[in-house]
Short mmCIF file of C-alpha atoms in Angstrom, two decimals:
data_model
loop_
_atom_site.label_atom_id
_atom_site.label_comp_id
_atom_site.label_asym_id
_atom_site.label_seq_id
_atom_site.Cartn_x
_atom_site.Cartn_y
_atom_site.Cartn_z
CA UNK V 28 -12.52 30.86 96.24
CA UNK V 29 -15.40 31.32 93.98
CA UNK V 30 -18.85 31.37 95.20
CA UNK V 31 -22.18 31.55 92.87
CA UNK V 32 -25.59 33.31 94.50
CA UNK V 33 -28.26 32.19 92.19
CA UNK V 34 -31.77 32.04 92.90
CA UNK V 35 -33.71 28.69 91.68
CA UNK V 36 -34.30 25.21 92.25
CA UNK V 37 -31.36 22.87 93.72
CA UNK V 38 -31.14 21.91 90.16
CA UNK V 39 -29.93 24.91 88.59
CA UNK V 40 -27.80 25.97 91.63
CA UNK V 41 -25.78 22.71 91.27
CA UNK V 42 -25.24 23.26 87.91
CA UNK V 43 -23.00 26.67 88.64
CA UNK V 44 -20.40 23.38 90.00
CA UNK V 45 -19.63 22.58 86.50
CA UNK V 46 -19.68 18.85 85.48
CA UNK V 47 -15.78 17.51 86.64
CA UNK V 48 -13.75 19.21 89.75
CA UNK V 49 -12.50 22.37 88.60
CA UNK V 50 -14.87 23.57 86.22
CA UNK V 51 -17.59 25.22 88.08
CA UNK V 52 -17.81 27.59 91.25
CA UNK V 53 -16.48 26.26 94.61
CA UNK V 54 -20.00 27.07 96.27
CA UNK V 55 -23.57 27.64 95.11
CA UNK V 56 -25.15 29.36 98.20
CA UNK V 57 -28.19 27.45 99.26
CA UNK V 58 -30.42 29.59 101.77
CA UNK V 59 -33.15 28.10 103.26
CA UNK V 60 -35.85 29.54 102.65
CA UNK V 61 -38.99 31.08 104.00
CA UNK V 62 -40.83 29.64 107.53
CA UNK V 63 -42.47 27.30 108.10
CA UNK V 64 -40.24 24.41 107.73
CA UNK V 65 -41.34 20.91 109.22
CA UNK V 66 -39.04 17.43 109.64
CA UNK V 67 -40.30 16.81 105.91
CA UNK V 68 -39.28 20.21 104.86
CA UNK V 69 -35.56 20.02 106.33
CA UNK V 70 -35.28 16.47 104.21
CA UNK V 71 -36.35 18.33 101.56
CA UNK V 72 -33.85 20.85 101.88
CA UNK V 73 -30.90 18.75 103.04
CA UNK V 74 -31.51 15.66 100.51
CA UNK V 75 -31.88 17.52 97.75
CA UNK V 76 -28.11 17.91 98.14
CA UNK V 77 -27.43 15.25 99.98
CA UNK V 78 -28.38 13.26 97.08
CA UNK V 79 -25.69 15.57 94.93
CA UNK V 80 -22.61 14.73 96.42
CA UNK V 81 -20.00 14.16 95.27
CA UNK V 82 -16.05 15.69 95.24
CA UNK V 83 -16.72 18.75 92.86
CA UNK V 84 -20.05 19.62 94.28
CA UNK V 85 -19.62 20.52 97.86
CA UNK V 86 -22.52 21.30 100.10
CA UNK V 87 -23.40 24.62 101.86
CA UNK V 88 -26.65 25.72 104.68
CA UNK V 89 -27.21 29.44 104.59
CA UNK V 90 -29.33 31.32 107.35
CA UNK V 91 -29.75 34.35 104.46
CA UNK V 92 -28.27 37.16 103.04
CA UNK V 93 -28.74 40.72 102.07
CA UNK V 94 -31.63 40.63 99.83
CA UNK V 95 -34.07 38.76 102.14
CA UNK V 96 -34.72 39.05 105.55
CA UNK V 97 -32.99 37.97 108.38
CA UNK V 98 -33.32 34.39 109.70
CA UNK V 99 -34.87 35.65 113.32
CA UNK V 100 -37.29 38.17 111.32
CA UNK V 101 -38.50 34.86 109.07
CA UNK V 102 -38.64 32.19 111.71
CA UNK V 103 -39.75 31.89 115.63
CA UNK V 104 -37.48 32.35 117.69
CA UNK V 105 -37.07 29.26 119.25
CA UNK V 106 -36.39 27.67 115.62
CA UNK V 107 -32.91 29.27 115.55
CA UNK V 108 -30.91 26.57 117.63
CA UNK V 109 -32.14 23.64 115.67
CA UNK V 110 -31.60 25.11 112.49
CA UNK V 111 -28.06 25.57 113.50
CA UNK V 112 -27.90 22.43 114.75
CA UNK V 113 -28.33 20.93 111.82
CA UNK V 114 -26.26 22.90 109.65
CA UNK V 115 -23.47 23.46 112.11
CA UNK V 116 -22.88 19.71 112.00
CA UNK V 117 -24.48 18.24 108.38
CA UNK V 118 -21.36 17.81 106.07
CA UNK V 119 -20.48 21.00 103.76
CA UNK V 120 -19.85 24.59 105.18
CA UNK V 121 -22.42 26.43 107.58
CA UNK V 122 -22.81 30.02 106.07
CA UNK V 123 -24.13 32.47 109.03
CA UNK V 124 -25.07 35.86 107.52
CA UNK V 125 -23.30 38.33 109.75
CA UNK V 126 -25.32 39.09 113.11
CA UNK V 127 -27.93 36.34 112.82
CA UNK V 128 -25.35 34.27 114.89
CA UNK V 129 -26.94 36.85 118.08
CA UNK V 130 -30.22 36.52 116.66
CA UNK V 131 -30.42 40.33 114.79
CA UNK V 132 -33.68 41.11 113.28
CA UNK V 133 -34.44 43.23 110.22
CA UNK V 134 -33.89 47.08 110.56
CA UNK V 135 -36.86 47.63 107.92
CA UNK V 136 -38.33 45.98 105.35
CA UNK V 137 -40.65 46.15 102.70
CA UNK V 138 -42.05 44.32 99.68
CA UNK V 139 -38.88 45.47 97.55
CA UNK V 140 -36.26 45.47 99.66
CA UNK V 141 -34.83 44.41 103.03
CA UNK V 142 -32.44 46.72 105.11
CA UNK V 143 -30.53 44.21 107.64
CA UNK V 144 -28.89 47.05 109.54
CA UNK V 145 -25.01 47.96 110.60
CA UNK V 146 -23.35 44.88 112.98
CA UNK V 147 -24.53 45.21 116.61
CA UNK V 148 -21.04 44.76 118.47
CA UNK V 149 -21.95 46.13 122.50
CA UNK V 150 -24.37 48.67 123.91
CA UNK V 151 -22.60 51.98 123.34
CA UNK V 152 -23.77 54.92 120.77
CA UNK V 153 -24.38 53.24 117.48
CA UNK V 154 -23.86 49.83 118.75
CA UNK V 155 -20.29 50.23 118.80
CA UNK V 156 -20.00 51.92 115.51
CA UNK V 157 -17.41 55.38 115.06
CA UNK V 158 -20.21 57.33 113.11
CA UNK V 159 -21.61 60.62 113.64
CA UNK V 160 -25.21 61.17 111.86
CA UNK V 161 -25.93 58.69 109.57
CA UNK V 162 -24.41 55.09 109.96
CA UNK V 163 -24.91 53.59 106.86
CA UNK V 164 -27.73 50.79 106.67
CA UNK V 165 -28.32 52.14 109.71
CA UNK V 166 -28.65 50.01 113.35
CA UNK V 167 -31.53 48.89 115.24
CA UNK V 168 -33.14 49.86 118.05
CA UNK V 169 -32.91 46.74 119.63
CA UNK V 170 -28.88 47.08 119.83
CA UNK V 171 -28.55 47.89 123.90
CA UNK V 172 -29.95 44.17 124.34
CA UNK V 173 -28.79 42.32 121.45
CA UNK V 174 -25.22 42.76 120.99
CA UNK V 175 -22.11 40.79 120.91
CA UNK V 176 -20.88 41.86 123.88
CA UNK V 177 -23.77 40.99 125.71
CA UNK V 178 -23.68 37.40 124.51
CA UNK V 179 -19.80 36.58 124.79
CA UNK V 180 -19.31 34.29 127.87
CA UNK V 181 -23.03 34.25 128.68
CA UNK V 182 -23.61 31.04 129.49
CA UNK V 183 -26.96 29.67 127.36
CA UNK V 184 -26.95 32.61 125.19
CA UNK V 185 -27.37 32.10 121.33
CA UNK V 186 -23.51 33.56 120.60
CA UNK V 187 -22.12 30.52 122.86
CA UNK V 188 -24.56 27.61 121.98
CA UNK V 189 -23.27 28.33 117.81
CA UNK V 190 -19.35 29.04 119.54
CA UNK V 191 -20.06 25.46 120.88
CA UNK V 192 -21.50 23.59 118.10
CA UNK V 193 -18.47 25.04 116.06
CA UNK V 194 -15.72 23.35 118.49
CA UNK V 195 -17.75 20.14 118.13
CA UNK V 196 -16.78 20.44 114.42
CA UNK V 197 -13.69 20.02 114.78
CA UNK V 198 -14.53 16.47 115.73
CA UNK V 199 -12.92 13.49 113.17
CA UNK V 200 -16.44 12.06 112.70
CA UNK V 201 -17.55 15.75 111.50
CA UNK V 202 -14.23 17.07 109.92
CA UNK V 203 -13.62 13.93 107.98
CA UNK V 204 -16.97 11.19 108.46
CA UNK V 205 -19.88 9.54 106.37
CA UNK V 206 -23.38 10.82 106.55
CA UNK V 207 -26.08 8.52 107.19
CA UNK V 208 -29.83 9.62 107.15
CA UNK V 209 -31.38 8.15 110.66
CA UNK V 210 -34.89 8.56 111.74
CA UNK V 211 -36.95 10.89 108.90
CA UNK V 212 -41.00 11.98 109.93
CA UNK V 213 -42.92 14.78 109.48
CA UNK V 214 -41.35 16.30 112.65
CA UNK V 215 -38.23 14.39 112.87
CA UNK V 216 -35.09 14.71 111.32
CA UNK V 217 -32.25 12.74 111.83
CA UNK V 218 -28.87 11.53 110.93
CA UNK V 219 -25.28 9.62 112.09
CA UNK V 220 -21.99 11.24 111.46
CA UNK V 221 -19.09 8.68 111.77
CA UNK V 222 -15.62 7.90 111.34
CA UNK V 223 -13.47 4.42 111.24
CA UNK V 224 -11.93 4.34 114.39
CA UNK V 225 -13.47 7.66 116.74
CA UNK V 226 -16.33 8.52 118.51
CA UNK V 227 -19.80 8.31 116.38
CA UNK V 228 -22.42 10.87 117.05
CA UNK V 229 -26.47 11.26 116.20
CA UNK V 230 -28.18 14.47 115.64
CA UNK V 231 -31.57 14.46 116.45
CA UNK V 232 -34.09 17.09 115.62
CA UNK V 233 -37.66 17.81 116.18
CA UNK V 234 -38.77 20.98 113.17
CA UNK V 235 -42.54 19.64 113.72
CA UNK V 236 -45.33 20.69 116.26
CA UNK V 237 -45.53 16.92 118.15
CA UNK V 238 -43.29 15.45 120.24
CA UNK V 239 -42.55 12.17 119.11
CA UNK V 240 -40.22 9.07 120.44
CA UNK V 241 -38.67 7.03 118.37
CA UNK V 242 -36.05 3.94 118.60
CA UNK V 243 -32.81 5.12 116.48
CA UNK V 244 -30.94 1.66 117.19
CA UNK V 245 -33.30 0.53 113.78
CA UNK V 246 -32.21 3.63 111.59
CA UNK V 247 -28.58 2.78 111.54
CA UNK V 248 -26.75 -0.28 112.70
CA UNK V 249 -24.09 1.54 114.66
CA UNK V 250 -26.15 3.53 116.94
CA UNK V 251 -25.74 2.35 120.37
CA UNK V 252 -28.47 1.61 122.40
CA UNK V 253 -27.00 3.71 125.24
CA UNK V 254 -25.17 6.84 124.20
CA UNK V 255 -23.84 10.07 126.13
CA UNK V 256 -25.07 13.77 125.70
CA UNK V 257 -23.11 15.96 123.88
CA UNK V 258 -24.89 18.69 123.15
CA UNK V 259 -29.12 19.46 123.35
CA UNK V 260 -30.79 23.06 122.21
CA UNK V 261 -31.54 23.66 125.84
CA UNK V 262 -32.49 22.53 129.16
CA UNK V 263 -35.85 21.69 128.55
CA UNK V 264 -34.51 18.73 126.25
CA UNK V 265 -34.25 16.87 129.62
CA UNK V 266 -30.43 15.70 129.34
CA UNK V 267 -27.43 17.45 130.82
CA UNK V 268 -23.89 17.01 128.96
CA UNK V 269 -22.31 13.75 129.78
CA UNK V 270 -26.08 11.74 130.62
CA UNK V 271 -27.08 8.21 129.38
CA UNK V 272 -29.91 8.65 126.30
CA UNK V 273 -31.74 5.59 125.95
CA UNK V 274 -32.07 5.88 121.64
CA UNK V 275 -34.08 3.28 121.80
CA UNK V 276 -36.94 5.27 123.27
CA UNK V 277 -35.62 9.08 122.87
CA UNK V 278 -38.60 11.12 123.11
CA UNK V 279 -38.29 15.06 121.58
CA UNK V 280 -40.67 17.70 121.89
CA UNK V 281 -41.55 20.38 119.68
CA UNK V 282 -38.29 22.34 118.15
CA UNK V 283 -36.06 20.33 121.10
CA UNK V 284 -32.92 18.64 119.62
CA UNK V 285 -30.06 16.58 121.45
CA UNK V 286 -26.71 15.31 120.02
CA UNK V 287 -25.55 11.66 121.55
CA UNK V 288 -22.14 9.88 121.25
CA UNK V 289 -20.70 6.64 121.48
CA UNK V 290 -17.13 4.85 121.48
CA UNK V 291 -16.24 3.65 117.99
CA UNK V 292 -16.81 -0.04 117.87
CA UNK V 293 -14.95 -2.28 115.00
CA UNK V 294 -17.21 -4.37 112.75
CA UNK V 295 -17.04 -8.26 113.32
CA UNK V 296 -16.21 -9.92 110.43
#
């Protein structure tokens, strides 16, 4: 598995594919990059690879990596679960830089370089590390709160909202379905994942600073008018797992976002 970090425009990243399956790097990584990122933004980002599909060029959504600083240290906090969202469940391979799954901040930086500190795993000496004086990279001070073990099984912690969003993967319309662009604004984005013969699904998000309400039936011709809750990016979304969501009139407030289902339903001919 061969993977290409290069720093540059979409353009020269997709170029590391090669031009015919086989020739080229498996993955280009494709971080997103600094805050703030609006509904326009996240099109941005996702169509410029969206629009690149194809079998030998197969997307990726980074949080970050090693030389730049962690995705909580760059964006609010409450931008993490939409983010995640959206790449947990876009087609191509989610790429979570180890610890920004429990929402780890930087250790130190500085205009030249970025320490992202040592995995925090519980809250015991050295967050679970067997070092004596000097851990390398170091851990943060922040460890006896945000840990791992402090997140597994917690029910609406960060850990167990990405643990869920990666069994909903496993879906047919996810593993295996066409992408369709829904409902696009400067706050929204939004977009259909579907299968022949399975359950569809929307994902809605709102990356803006409005709440806005929109009718997804008229972005996509499969999208029921009545659909169940799957999944939201917390309670204040307004819908509990298993609800009716009128998408006719689904209203979404700053940084909220809600995935809906329906029953597969054949096309007449």
């Amino acid at each position: 598995f061969l993977m290409a970090d290069r720093r540059g425009t979409t353009t020269e990243k997709i170029q590391y594919y090669g031009s015919f399956p086989g020739s080229g790097v498996h993955i280009s990584l494709n971080p997103i990059g600094m805050a703030p990122c609006s509904g326009n933004c996240i099109k941005d980002y996702v169509m410029d690879w969206v629009d690149n599909f194809s079998n030998n060029k197969w997307p990726n959504w980074m949080t970050g990596g090693e030389d730049m600083s962690r995705f909580a240290s760059r964006f609010p906090a409450n931008f993490s679960r939409p983010f995640y969202m959206l790449s947990m469940l876009l087609p191509g391979t989610p790429i979570i830089y180890y610890g920004d799954e429990i929402g780890m901040t930087d250790l130190k930086a500085t205009t030249e370089h970025v320490t992202t500190g040592l995995m925090q795993w519980e809250n015991s000496t050295n967050a679970g590390w067997n070092c004596t004086n000097d851990c390398y990279n170091g851990v943060n001070s922040d460890f006896s709160t945000i840990n791992v073990a402090a997140q597994m099984n917690k029910a609406g912690s960060l850990y167990e909202f990405i643990k869920g969003l990666s069994s909903l993967r496993t879906e047919d319309a996810f593993r295996y379905g066409e992408y369709h662009t829904a409902v696009t604004s400067n706050n929204i984005f939004s977009f259909v994942r579907e299968f022949d013969g399975v359950t569809g699904y929307l994902v809605a998000i709102n990356f803006g600073d409005n709440a806005e309400t929109h009718d997804y039936t008229s972005s996509h011709g499969t999208i029921q008018s009545t659909a169940t809750a799957v999944k939201t990016t917390g309670s204040d979304v307004g819908f509990s797992v298993d609800d009716d969501v009128e998408t006719e009139s689904l209203r979404l407030s700053p940084l909220q976002g809600i995935v809906v289902s329906w029953d597969f339903k054949a096309k007449e001919l």
